PDB file of C-alpha atoms in Angstrom:
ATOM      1  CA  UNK A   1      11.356 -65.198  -5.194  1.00  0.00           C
ATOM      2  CA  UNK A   2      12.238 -62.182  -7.239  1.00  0.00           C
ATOM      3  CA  UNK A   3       9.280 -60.229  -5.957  1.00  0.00           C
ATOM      4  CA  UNK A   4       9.715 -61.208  -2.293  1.00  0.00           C
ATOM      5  CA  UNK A   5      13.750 -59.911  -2.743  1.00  0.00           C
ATOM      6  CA  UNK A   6      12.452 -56.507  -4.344  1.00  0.00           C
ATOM      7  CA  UNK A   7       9.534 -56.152  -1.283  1.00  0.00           C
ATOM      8  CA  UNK A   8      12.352 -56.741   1.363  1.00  0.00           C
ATOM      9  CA  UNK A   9      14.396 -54.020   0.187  1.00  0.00           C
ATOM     10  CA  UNK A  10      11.619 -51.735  -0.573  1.00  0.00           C
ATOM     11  CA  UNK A  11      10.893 -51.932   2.977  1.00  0.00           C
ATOM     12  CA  UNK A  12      14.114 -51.223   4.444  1.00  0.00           C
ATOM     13  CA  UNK A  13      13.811 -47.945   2.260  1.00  0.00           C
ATOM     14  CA  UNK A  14      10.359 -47.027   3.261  1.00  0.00           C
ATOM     15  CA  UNK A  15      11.523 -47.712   7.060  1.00  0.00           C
ATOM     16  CA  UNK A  16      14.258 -45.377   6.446  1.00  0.00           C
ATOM     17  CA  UNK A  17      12.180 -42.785   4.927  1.00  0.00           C
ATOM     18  CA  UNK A  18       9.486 -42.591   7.636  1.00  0.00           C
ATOM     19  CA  UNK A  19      12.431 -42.134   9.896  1.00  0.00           C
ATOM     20  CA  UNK A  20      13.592 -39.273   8.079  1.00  0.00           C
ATOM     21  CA  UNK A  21      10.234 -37.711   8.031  1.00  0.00           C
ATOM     22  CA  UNK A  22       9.713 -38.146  11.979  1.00  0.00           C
ATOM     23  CA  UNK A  23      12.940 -36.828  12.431  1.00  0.00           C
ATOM     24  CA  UNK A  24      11.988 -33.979  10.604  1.00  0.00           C
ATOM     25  CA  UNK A  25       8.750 -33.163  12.527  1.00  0.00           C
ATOM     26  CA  UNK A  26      10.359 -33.782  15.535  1.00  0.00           C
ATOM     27  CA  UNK A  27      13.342 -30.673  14.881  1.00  0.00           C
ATOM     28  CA  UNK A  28      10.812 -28.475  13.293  1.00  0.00           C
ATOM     29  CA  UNK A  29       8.260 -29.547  16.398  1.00  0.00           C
ATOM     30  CA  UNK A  30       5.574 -29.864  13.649  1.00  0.00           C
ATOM     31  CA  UNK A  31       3.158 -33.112  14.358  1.00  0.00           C
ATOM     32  CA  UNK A  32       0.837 -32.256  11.465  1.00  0.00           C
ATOM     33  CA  UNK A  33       1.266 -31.347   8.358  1.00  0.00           C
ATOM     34  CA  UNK A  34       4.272 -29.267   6.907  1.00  0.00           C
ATOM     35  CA  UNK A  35       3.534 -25.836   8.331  1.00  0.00           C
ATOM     36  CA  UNK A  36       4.568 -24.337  11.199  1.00  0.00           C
ATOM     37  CA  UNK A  37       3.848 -20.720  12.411  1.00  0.00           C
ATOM     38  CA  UNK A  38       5.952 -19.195  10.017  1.00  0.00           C
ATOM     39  CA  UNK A  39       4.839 -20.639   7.088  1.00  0.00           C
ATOM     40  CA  UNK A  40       5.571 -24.022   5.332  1.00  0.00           C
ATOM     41  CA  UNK A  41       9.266 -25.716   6.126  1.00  0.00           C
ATOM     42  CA  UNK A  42      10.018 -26.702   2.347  1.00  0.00           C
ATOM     43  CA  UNK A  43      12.394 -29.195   4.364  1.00  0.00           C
ATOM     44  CA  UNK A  44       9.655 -31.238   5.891  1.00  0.00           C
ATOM     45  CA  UNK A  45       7.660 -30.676   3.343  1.00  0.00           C
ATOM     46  CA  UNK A  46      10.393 -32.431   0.708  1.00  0.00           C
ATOM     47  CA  UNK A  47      10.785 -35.327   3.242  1.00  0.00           C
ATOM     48  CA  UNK A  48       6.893 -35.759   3.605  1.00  0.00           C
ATOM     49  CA  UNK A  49       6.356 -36.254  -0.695  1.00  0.00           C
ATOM     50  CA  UNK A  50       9.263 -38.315  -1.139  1.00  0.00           C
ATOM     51  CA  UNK A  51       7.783 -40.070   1.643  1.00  0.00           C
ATOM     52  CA  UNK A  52       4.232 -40.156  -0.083  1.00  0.00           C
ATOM     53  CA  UNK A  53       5.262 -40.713  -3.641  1.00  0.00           C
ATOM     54  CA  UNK A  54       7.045 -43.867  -2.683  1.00  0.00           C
ATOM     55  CA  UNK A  55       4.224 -45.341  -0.735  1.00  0.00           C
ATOM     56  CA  UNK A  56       1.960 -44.359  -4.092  1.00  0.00           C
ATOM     57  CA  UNK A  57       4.349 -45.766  -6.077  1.00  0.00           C
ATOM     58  CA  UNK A  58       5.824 -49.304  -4.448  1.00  0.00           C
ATOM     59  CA  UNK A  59       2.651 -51.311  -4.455  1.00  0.00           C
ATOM     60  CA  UNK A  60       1.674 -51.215  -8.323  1.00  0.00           C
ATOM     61  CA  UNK A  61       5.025 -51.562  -9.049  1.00  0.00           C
ATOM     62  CA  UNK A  62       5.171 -55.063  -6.871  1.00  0.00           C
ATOM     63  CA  UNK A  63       2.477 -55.972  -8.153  1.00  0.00           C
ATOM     64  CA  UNK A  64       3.467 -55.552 -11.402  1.00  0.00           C
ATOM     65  CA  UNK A  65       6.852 -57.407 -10.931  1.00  0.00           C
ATOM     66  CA  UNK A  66       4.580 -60.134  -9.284  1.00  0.00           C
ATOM     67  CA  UNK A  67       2.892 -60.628 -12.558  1.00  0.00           C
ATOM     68  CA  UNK A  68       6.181 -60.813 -14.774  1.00  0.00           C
ATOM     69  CA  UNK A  69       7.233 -63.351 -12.203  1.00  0.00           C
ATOM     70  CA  UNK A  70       4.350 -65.337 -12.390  1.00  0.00           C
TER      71      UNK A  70
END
């Protein structure tokens, strides 16, 4: 119960994040990556790791809560 609770939030966040990150792209008109002609956008590039790092980190920590609960 707890870990389903947790995995619905986490969700909603990643949802919003990915948002954020194609919102992002879609100002800077960059489809890949975090570079555009001039050089890296440190903007899109902050947006794309926070992005990353949560979808690294999320799972093992689930998982990990599933175990506790269990």
């Amino acid at each position: 119960m707890i870990t389903s609770f947790y995995a619905g939030i986490l969700a909603i966040m990643y949802l919003f994040m990915s948002t954020n990150v194609i919102k992002g792209r879609r100002a800077n008109k960059i489809s890949v990556g975090h570079a555009d002609k001039k050089g890296e956008n440190e903007d899109l590039l902050r947006r794309v790791r926070i992005h990353a790092n949560f979808i690294e980190y999320v799972p093992i920590a689930l998982i990990l809560i599933f175990l506790l609960e269990i």
